[in-house]
mmCIF file of C-alpha atoms and ligand atoms in Angstrom:
data_model
loop_
_atom_site.group_PDB
_atom_site.id
_atom_site.type_symbol
_atom_site.label_atom_id
_atom_site.label_comp_id
_atom_site.label_asym_id
_atom_site.label_seq_id
_atom_site.Cartn_x
_atom_site.Cartn_y
_atom_site.Cartn_z
ATOM 1 C CA UNK A 285 135.507 -71.246 113.460
ATOM 2 C CA UNK A 286 138.980 -71.608 114.919
ATOM 3 C CA UNK A 287 141.753 -69.991 112.941
ATOM 4 C CA UNK A 288 143.815 -72.693 111.282
ATOM 5 C CA UNK A 289 140.879 -75.058 110.709
ATOM 6 C CA UNK A 290 139.974 -75.697 107.058
ATOM 7 C CA UNK A 291 136.289 -75.068 106.815
ATOM 8 C CA UNK A 292 134.259 -76.167 103.857
ATOM 9 C CA UNK A 293 134.012 -73.445 101.247
ATOM 10 C CA UNK A 294 130.496 -73.137 99.859
ATOM 11 C CA UNK A 295 129.681 -71.748 96.437
ATOM 12 C CA UNK A 296 125.878 -71.490 96.348
ATOM 13 C CA UNK A 297 123.619 -69.336 94.225
ATOM 14 C CA UNK A 298 121.404 -66.975 96.156
ATOM 15 C CA UNK A 299 117.785 -68.191 96.015
ATOM 16 C CA UNK A 300 115.084 -65.558 95.560
ATOM 17 C CA UNK A 301 111.589 -66.177 96.918
ATOM 18 C CA UNK A 302 108.978 -66.950 94.262
ATOM 19 C CA UNK A 303 106.783 -64.074 95.356
ATOM 20 C CA UNK A 304 107.324 -60.685 96.962
ATOM 21 C CA UNK A 305 105.903 -59.763 100.387
ATOM 22 C CA UNK A 306 103.143 -57.178 100.692
ATOM 23 C CA UNK A 307 105.703 -54.341 100.790
ATOM 24 C CA UNK A 308 106.995 -55.515 97.421
ATOM 25 C CA UNK A 309 110.269 -57.083 98.539
ATOM 26 C CA UNK A 310 111.577 -60.589 97.902
ATOM 27 C CA UNK A 311 113.333 -62.650 100.539
ATOM 28 C CA UNK A 312 116.539 -64.552 99.858
ATOM 29 C CA UNK A 313 118.290 -67.721 100.988
ATOM 30 C CA UNK A 314 122.083 -67.910 100.804
ATOM 31 C CA UNK A 315 123.792 -70.911 102.383
ATOM 32 C CA UNK A 316 122.372 -71.219 105.911
ATOM 33 C CA UNK A 317 121.237 -67.595 106.014
ATOM 34 C CA UNK A 318 117.823 -66.165 105.148
ATOM 35 C CA UNK A 319 117.331 -62.467 104.463
ATOM 36 C CA UNK A 320 114.001 -60.624 104.427
ATOM 37 C CA UNK A 321 113.058 -56.960 104.684
ATOM 38 C CA UNK A 322 109.941 -54.966 105.435
ATOM 39 C CA UNK A 323 109.340 -51.220 105.651
ATOM 40 C CA UNK A 324 111.833 -50.536 108.451
ATOM 41 C CA UNK A 325 113.889 -53.629 109.151
ATOM 42 C CA UNK A 326 115.992 -56.429 107.737
ATOM 43 C CA UNK A 327 115.439 -59.834 109.335
ATOM 44 C CA UNK A 328 118.275 -62.360 109.154
ATOM 45 C CA UNK A 329 117.744 -65.990 110.159
ATOM 46 C CA UNK A 330 120.188 -68.872 110.521
ATOM 47 C CA UNK A 331 119.706 -72.409 111.901
ATOM 48 C CA UNK A 332 119.738 -71.474 115.607
ATOM 49 C CA UNK A 333 119.030 -67.786 115.671
ATOM 50 C CA UNK A 334 117.659 -64.637 114.126
ATOM 51 C CA UNK A 335 118.514 -60.971 114.154
ATOM 52 C CA UNK A 336 116.868 -57.689 113.183
ATOM 53 C CA UNK A 337 118.673 -54.611 111.876
ATOM 54 C CA UNK A 338 117.560 -51.178 110.602
ATOM 55 C CA UNK A 339 117.265 -51.313 106.819
ATOM 56 C CA UNK A 340 119.343 -48.157 106.228
ATOM 57 C CA UNK A 341 122.226 -49.491 108.266
ATOM 58 C CA UNK A 342 122.060 -52.869 106.537
ATOM 59 C CA UNK A 343 122.031 -51.464 102.986
ATOM 60 C CA UNK A 344 124.748 -48.878 103.614
ATOM 61 C CA UNK A 345 126.958 -51.655 105.016
ATOM 62 C CA UNK A 346 126.138 -54.235 102.356
ATOM 63 C CA UNK A 347 126.764 -51.976 99.372
ATOM 64 C CA UNK A 348 130.113 -50.825 100.793
ATOM 65 C CA UNK A 349 131.085 -54.410 101.589
ATOM 66 C CA UNK A 350 130.605 -55.340 97.907
ATOM 67 C CA UNK A 351 132.301 -52.176 96.641
ATOM 68 C CA UNK A 352 135.308 -52.595 98.932
ATOM 69 C CA UNK A 353 135.735 -56.239 97.870
ATOM 70 C CA UNK A 354 135.091 -57.159 101.567
ATOM 71 C CA UNK A 355 138.008 -54.883 102.543
ATOM 72 C CA UNK A 356 140.646 -55.947 105.063
ATOM 73 C CA UNK A 357 139.567 -58.211 107.882
ATOM 74 C CA UNK A 358 136.091 -57.960 109.344
ATOM 75 C CA UNK A 359 133.117 -55.863 108.258
ATOM 76 C CA UNK A 360 130.561 -55.821 111.052
ATOM 77 C CA UNK A 361 127.206 -54.588 109.761
ATOM 78 C CA UNK A 362 126.413 -54.208 113.474
ATOM 79 C CA UNK A 363 127.592 -56.020 116.623
ATOM 80 C CA UNK A 364 126.122 -59.334 115.470
ATOM 81 C CA UNK A 365 126.216 -59.789 111.695
ATOM 82 C CA UNK A 366 129.027 -59.345 109.179
ATOM 83 C CA UNK A 367 131.744 -60.706 106.906
ATOM 84 C CA UNK A 368 135.383 -61.724 107.323
ATOM 85 C CA UNK A 369 137.615 -61.523 104.277
ATOM 86 C CA UNK A 370 140.076 -64.338 103.577
ATOM 87 C CA UNK A 371 140.943 -62.888 100.162
ATOM 88 C CA UNK A 372 139.255 -65.291 97.754
ATOM 89 C CA UNK A 373 136.855 -66.694 100.324
ATOM 90 C CA UNK A 374 134.624 -64.836 102.767
ATOM 91 C CA UNK A 375 133.015 -65.869 106.066
ATOM 92 C CA UNK A 376 129.510 -64.691 106.807
ATOM 93 C CA UNK A 377 128.870 -64.800 110.532
ATOM 94 C CA UNK A 378 126.126 -64.051 113.017
ATOM 95 C CA UNK A 379 127.030 -63.720 116.683
ATOM 96 C CA UNK A 380 130.492 -65.255 116.244
ATOM 97 C CA UNK A 381 132.177 -62.159 117.686
ATOM 98 C CA UNK A 382 129.470 -61.279 120.194
ATOM 99 C CA UNK A 383 129.935 -62.637 123.717
ATOM 100 C CA UNK A 384 126.205 -62.820 124.433
ATOM 101 C CA UNK A 385 125.368 -64.766 121.276
ATOM 102 C CA UNK A 386 128.306 -67.114 121.849
ATOM 103 C CA UNK A 387 127.284 -67.732 125.467
ATOM 104 C CA UNK A 388 123.729 -68.483 124.310
ATOM 105 C CA UNK A 389 125.064 -70.901 121.670
ATOM 106 C CA UNK A 390 123.286 -69.197 118.791
ATOM 107 C CA UNK A 391 126.390 -68.052 116.864
ATOM 108 C CA UNK A 392 126.782 -69.250 113.284
ATOM 109 C CA UNK A 393 129.443 -68.907 110.606
ATOM 110 C CA UNK A 394 129.867 -70.237 107.060
ATOM 111 C CA UNK A 395 132.620 -69.771 104.497
ATOM 112 C CA UNK A 396 131.832 -68.981 100.855
ATOM 113 C CA UNK A 397 133.680 -68.085 97.696
ATOM 114 C CA UNK A 398 134.044 -64.309 97.543
ATOM 115 C CA UNK A 399 132.402 -64.319 94.126
ATOM 116 C CA UNK A 400 129.231 -66.036 95.375
ATOM 117 C CA UNK A 401 128.894 -63.599 98.305
ATOM 118 C CA UNK A 402 129.401 -60.638 96.001
ATOM 119 C CA UNK A 403 126.701 -61.877 93.626
ATOM 120 C CA UNK A 404 124.281 -62.647 96.469
ATOM 121 C CA UNK A 405 124.768 -59.252 98.139
ATOM 122 C CA UNK A 406 124.318 -57.445 94.840
ATOM 123 C CA UNK A 407 121.112 -59.379 94.070
ATOM 124 C CA UNK A 408 119.659 -58.602 97.506
ATOM 125 C CA UNK A 409 120.689 -54.913 97.385
ATOM 126 C CA UNK A 410 119.173 -54.406 93.931
ATOM 127 C CA UNK A 411 115.859 -55.913 95.006
ATOM 128 C CA UNK A 412 115.719 -53.807 98.178
ATOM 129 C CA UNK A 413 116.891 -50.402 96.872
ATOM 130 C CA UNK A 414 114.396 -48.139 95.121
ATOM 131 C CA UNK A 415 114.989 -45.036 93.050
ATOM 132 C CA UNK A 416 115.867 -41.973 95.118
ATOM 133 C CA UNK A 417 117.976 -43.750 97.721
ATOM 134 C CA UNK A 418 121.760 -43.965 97.385
ATOM 135 C CA UNK A 419 123.401 -45.863 100.255
ATOM 136 C CA UNK A 420 126.793 -44.314 99.431
ATOM 137 C CA UNK A 421 125.555 -40.750 99.981
ATOM 138 C CA UNK A 422 125.396 -39.008 103.346
ATOM 139 C CA UNK A 423 121.949 -39.441 104.943
ATOM 140 C CA UNK A 424 121.154 -35.734 104.470
ATOM 141 C CA UNK A 425 121.981 -35.962 100.771
ATOM 142 C CA UNK A 426 119.759 -38.849 99.734
ATOM 143 C CA UNK A 427 116.263 -40.202 100.180
ATOM 144 C CA UNK A 428 115.171 -42.816 102.694
ATOM 145 C CA UNK A 429 115.179 -46.579 102.080
ATOM 146 C CA UNK A 430 112.248 -47.039 104.426
ATOM 147 C CA UNK A 431 108.783 -47.944 103.274
ATOM 148 C CA UNK A 432 107.386 -50.118 100.525
ATOM 149 C CA UNK A 433 109.220 -50.778 97.318
ATOM 150 C CA UNK A 434 109.193 -47.931 94.800
ATOM 151 C CA UNK A 435 110.463 -47.684 91.242
ATOM 152 C CA UNK A 436 113.560 -49.818 90.624
ATOM 153 C CA UNK A 437 116.835 -47.954 91.108
ATOM 154 C CA UNK A 438 118.541 -46.664 87.980
ATOM 155 C CA UNK A 439 122.251 -46.643 87.265
ATOM 156 C CA UNK A 440 125.070 -48.491 88.933
ATOM 157 C CA UNK A 441 124.873 -49.738 92.487
ATOM 158 C CA UNK A 442 128.533 -48.854 93.044
ATOM 159 C CA UNK A 443 130.863 -46.094 91.910
ATOM 160 C CA UNK A 444 133.530 -47.739 89.816
ATOM 161 C CA UNK A 445 137.116 -46.620 90.114
ATOM 162 C CA UNK A 446 138.444 -44.677 87.137
ATOM 163 C CA UNK A 447 142.161 -45.231 86.687
ATOM 164 C CA UNK A 448 144.097 -41.983 86.185
ATOM 165 C CA UNK A 449 146.227 -42.151 83.071
ATOM 166 C CA UNK A 450 148.500 -39.312 84.145
ATOM 167 C CA UNK A 451 149.014 -37.095 87.168
ATOM 168 C CA UNK A 452 145.624 -35.569 88.016
ATOM 169 C CA UNK A 453 145.261 -32.186 86.369
ATOM 170 C CA UNK A 454 147.530 -32.881 83.378
ATOM 171 C CA UNK A 455 145.850 -33.076 79.961
ATOM 172 C CA UNK A 456 144.438 -36.572 79.384
ATOM 173 C CA UNK A 457 144.472 -37.497 83.087
ATOM 174 C CA UNK A 458 140.976 -39.044 83.141
ATOM 175 C CA UNK A 459 140.079 -36.881 86.111
ATOM 176 C CA UNK A 460 137.581 -38.462 88.436
ATOM 177 C CA UNK A 461 136.489 -35.430 90.359
ATOM 178 C CA UNK A 462 138.770 -32.521 89.525
ATOM 179 C CA UNK A 463 137.069 -29.181 88.984
ATOM 180 C CA UNK A 464 136.507 -29.546 85.231
ATOM 181 C CA UNK A 465 134.060 -32.419 85.767
ATOM 182 C CA UNK A 466 131.655 -29.857 87.179
ATOM 183 C CA UNK A 467 131.201 -31.819 90.399
ATOM 184 C CA UNK A 468 130.415 -29.090 92.918
ATOM 185 C CA UNK A 469 132.161 -28.381 96.195
ATOM 186 C CA UNK A 470 130.140 -30.070 98.940
ATOM 187 C CA UNK A 471 128.120 -27.738 101.146
ATOM 188 C CA UNK A 472 130.253 -28.702 104.157
ATOM 189 C CA UNK A 473 133.441 -27.392 102.523
ATOM 190 C CA UNK A 474 132.204 -24.104 101.074
ATOM 191 C CA UNK A 475 134.294 -22.168 103.618
ATOM 192 C CA UNK A 476 137.556 -23.917 102.668
ATOM 193 C CA UNK A 477 140.161 -21.962 100.637
ATOM 194 C CA UNK A 478 141.154 -23.902 97.545
ATOM 195 C CA UNK A 479 144.415 -22.183 96.590
ATOM 196 C CA UNK A 480 146.085 -23.865 93.672
ATOM 197 C CA UNK A 481 149.725 -24.863 93.997
ATOM 198 C CA UNK A 482 152.483 -22.898 92.177
ATOM 199 C CA UNK A 483 154.145 -25.088 89.581
ATOM 200 C CA UNK A 484 157.543 -24.029 88.239
ATOM 201 C CA UNK A 485 158.973 -26.775 86.029
ATOM 202 C CA UNK A 486 162.499 -26.511 84.686
ATOM 203 C CA UNK A 487 162.608 -25.614 80.980
ATOM 204 C CA UNK A 488 161.798 -28.687 78.904
ATOM 205 C CA UNK A 489 159.498 -30.203 81.547
ATOM 206 C CA UNK A 490 156.454 -27.996 80.963
ATOM 207 C CA UNK A 491 153.285 -30.065 80.805
ATOM 208 C CA UNK A 492 154.929 -33.015 82.567
ATOM 209 C CA UNK A 493 155.073 -31.734 86.125
ATOM 210 C CA UNK A 494 151.871 -30.978 87.951
ATOM 211 C CA UNK A 495 150.293 -30.659 91.362
ATOM 212 C CA UNK A 496 146.725 -30.397 92.606
ATOM 213 C CA UNK A 497 145.042 -29.114 95.727
ATOM 214 C CA UNK A 498 143.948 -32.405 97.312
ATOM 215 C CA UNK A 499 141.338 -30.629 99.469
ATOM 216 C CA UNK A 500 139.731 -29.326 96.275
ATOM 217 C CA UNK A 501 139.522 -32.905 95.000
ATOM 218 C CA UNK A 502 138.081 -34.456 98.185
ATOM 219 C CA UNK A 503 135.628 -31.578 98.695
ATOM 220 C CA UNK A 504 133.888 -32.580 95.439
ATOM 221 C CA UNK A 505 133.263 -36.193 96.417
ATOM 222 C CA UNK A 506 129.576 -37.140 96.338
ATOM 223 C CA UNK A 507 130.035 -40.234 98.506
ATOM 224 C CA UNK A 508 130.964 -40.670 102.147
ATOM 225 C CA UNK A 509 133.044 -43.365 103.865
ATOM 226 C CA UNK A 510 134.123 -44.489 100.427
ATOM 227 C CA UNK A 511 137.427 -43.654 98.708
ATOM 228 C CA UNK A 512 137.486 -40.488 96.594
ATOM 229 C CA UNK A 513 140.895 -41.414 95.287
ATOM 230 C CA UNK A 514 143.267 -44.304 95.907
ATOM 231 C CA UNK A 515 147.019 -44.357 95.224
ATOM 232 C CA UNK A 516 148.654 -47.779 95.244
ATOM 233 C CA UNK A 517 152.392 -48.436 95.028
ATOM 234 C CA UNK A 518 153.096 -52.159 95.421
ATOM 235 C CA UNK A 519 151.605 -52.968 98.870
ATOM 236 C CA UNK A 520 151.400 -49.355 100.001
ATOM 237 C CA UNK A 521 147.805 -48.171 99.774
ATOM 238 C CA UNK A 522 146.681 -44.632 100.404
ATOM 239 C CA UNK A 523 143.114 -43.447 100.074
ATOM 240 C CA UNK A 524 141.399 -40.188 100.795
ATOM 241 C CA UNK A 525 137.768 -39.955 101.734
ATOM 242 C CA UNK A 526 135.153 -37.556 102.957
ATOM 243 C CA UNK A 527 133.229 -38.688 105.999
ATOM 244 C CA UNK A 528 129.853 -37.569 107.269
ATOM 245 C CA UNK A 529 127.435 -39.094 109.798
ATOM 246 C CA UNK A 530 128.705 -42.519 110.919
ATOM 247 C CA UNK A 531 130.865 -45.166 109.326
ATOM 248 C CA UNK A 532 128.068 -47.536 108.250
ATOM 249 C CA UNK A 533 130.065 -50.558 109.375
ATOM 250 C CA UNK A 534 132.255 -51.468 112.315
ATOM 251 C CA UNK A 535 135.615 -52.402 110.856
ATOM 252 C CA UNK A 536 137.654 -55.189 112.464
ATOM 253 C CA UNK A 537 141.301 -54.778 111.467
ATOM 254 C CA UNK A 538 143.541 -57.645 110.394
ATOM 255 C CA UNK A 539 146.538 -55.254 110.206
ATOM 256 C CA UNK A 540 147.443 -51.753 111.358
ATOM 257 C CA UNK A 541 145.719 -48.894 109.673
ATOM 258 C CA UNK A 542 146.975 -45.306 109.752
ATOM 259 C CA UNK A 543 144.529 -42.400 109.931
ATOM 260 C CA UNK A 544 145.455 -38.809 109.073
ATOM 261 C CA UNK A 545 142.676 -36.396 109.955
ATOM 262 C CA UNK A 546 142.850 -33.738 107.233
ATOM 263 C CA UNK A 547 139.978 -31.505 108.358
ATOM 264 C CA UNK A 548 137.327 -31.170 111.065
ATOM 265 C CA UNK A 549 136.983 -34.136 113.430
ATOM 266 C CA UNK A 550 135.977 -37.781 113.751
ATOM 267 C CA UNK A 551 135.130 -39.568 117.003
ATOM 268 C CA UNK A 552 136.255 -43.206 116.955
ATOM 269 C CA UNK A 553 134.794 -45.920 119.162
ATOM 270 C CA UNK A 554 137.370 -48.680 119.635
ATOM 271 C CA UNK A 555 136.410 -52.179 120.821
ATOM 272 C CA UNK A 556 138.150 -55.491 121.299
ATOM 273 C CA UNK A 557 137.828 -57.298 117.967
ATOM 274 C CA UNK A 558 136.736 -60.674 119.321
ATOM 275 C CA UNK A 559 134.421 -59.695 122.157
ATOM 276 C CA UNK A 560 133.249 -56.182 121.323
ATOM 277 C CA UNK A 561 134.301 -55.017 124.800
ATOM 278 C CA UNK A 562 135.187 -51.308 124.917
ATOM 279 C CA UNK A 563 138.869 -50.397 124.473
ATOM 280 C CA UNK A 564 138.678 -46.628 124.116
ATOM 281 C CA UNK A 565 137.386 -43.541 122.385
ATOM 282 C CA UNK A 566 139.559 -41.304 120.222
ATOM 283 C CA UNK A 567 138.618 -37.841 119.047
ATOM 284 C CA UNK A 568 140.792 -37.009 116.047
ATOM 285 C CA UNK A 569 141.013 -33.336 115.103
ATOM 286 C CA UNK A 570 142.494 -31.791 111.967
ATOM 287 C CA UNK A 571 146.214 -32.645 111.852
ATOM 288 C CA UNK A 572 145.971 -35.657 114.205
ATOM 289 C CA UNK A 573 147.493 -38.977 113.153
ATOM 290 C CA UNK A 574 146.829 -42.362 114.720
ATOM 291 C CA UNK A 575 147.505 -46.035 114.025
ATOM 292 C CA UNK A 576 144.531 -48.293 114.611
ATOM 293 C CA UNK A 577 145.900 -51.565 116.028
ATOM 294 C CA UNK A 578 145.487 -54.936 114.315
ATOM 295 C CA UNK A 579 143.398 -56.447 117.144
ATOM 296 C CA UNK A 580 140.493 -54.026 117.374
ATOM 297 C CA UNK A 581 137.233 -53.141 115.717
ATOM 298 C CA UNK A 582 136.325 -49.500 115.306
ATOM 299 C CA UNK A 583 133.537 -47.231 114.152
ATOM 300 C CA UNK A 584 133.824 -43.529 113.313
ATOM 301 C CA UNK A 585 131.330 -40.718 113.866
ATOM 302 C CA UNK A 586 131.803 -37.491 111.919
ATOM 303 C CA UNK A 587 129.405 -34.805 113.197
ATOM 304 C CA UNK A 588 130.276 -32.550 110.241
ATOM 305 C CA UNK A 589 131.600 -33.794 106.883
ATOM 306 C CA UNK A 590 135.369 -34.124 107.278
ATOM 307 C CA UNK A 591 138.360 -35.267 105.260
ATOM 308 C CA UNK A 592 140.373 -38.337 106.203
ATOM 309 C CA UNK A 593 143.410 -39.993 104.638
ATOM 310 C CA UNK A 594 143.910 -43.711 105.347
ATOM 311 C CA UNK A 595 147.094 -45.686 104.740
ATOM 312 C CA UNK A 596 147.326 -49.475 104.772
ATOM 313 C CA UNK A 597 150.045 -52.022 104.169
ATOM 314 C CA UNK A 598 148.355 -54.476 101.794
ATOM 315 C CA UNK A 599 150.974 -57.262 102.129
ATOM 316 C CA UNK A 600 149.095 -60.597 102.041
ATOM 317 C CA UNK A 601 151.228 -62.200 104.790
ATOM 318 C CA UNK A 602 150.232 -59.665 107.476
ATOM 319 C CA UNK A 603 146.950 -61.168 108.807
ATOM 320 C CA UNK A 604 148.709 -64.455 109.652
ATOM 321 C CA UNK A 605 151.629 -62.652 111.351
ATOM 322 C CA UNK A 606 149.245 -60.657 113.552
ATOM 323 C CA UNK A 607 146.881 -63.586 114.209
ATOM 324 C CA UNK A 608 149.755 -65.792 115.405
ATOM 325 C CA UNK A 609 151.315 -63.050 117.526
ATOM 326 C CA UNK A 610 154.512 -62.902 115.471
ATOM 327 C CA UNK A 611 153.891 -59.203 115.060
ATOM 328 C CA UNK A 612 152.673 -56.967 117.889
ATOM 329 C CA UNK A 613 149.228 -55.529 117.104
ATOM 330 C CA UNK A 614 150.576 -51.953 117.107
ATOM 331 C CA UNK A 615 153.337 -50.511 114.922
ATOM 332 C CA UNK A 616 155.594 -48.703 117.385
ATOM 333 C CA UNK A 617 157.040 -49.495 120.816
ATOM 334 C CA UNK A 618 157.464 -46.183 122.661
HETATM 335 FE FE1 FE2 B 814 139.886 -50.187 110.098
#
């Protein structure tokens, strides 16, 4: 779909198969896409093609895609299949950004309302996730999604954000994961010192000024590649996360994105956004900062659980400025 064209926006309901397959799973039709799963794999079909993906990879990507509200730009579940956020509408594509699929003429893309995609993805995820598997947890900290369907999952599919009412740590703050929630320090961070900051307010300001040890907060997160805390001031967005194993999606940027490696290391594979051709590999170690350009897709690999801070400029006009070349795809000219 060429940028600038006005594609038809579809608003279908996801259609569930009347019966389950012998592993206990239903299949689903959404627009021109069909989704089915078996013990190991997800099978996606569209009018001129089909694709197979590991079920763990598919579910970890799909649940994050819903939870992130389709995030900025492109979420590639793998090199072939994914979503592109237009903020209100969402493209689902297969092969559109893969040179081989395009050359073979089997690429396919459709635009939907964001709400209909969200509902469809949630319906599919709930049918395909059984108790004991949490796609937001690190693979070593949850069960496997492979095999036949088990007991239905309990509890929420996503972790909802809890808005802080005051500075974290002050009475009445609605702490999400500060130490008094009892959320334990993750096994990967047991060797980290969690010194608390000294706070010396001027007389009259006691109880109004506070500070926390951010490492202590992140170390208690029970999810990976998913924000532990987000601070938003107008269009300035900052989120901190803990990362373990691999980013379950390949993210295609529609703007610059700043990474601050707070601990340990992450290896980033950087590819051209449109073709998937390799652009580079970055190993970020504690203290390193980098700006991911607006014209790439990237995937991170964190051999040991690590802490990462991400900053984005959420201004709605940016994707157009980058797509039309009015802004260079990188933030600084050296
Ligand atoms: Fe990104």
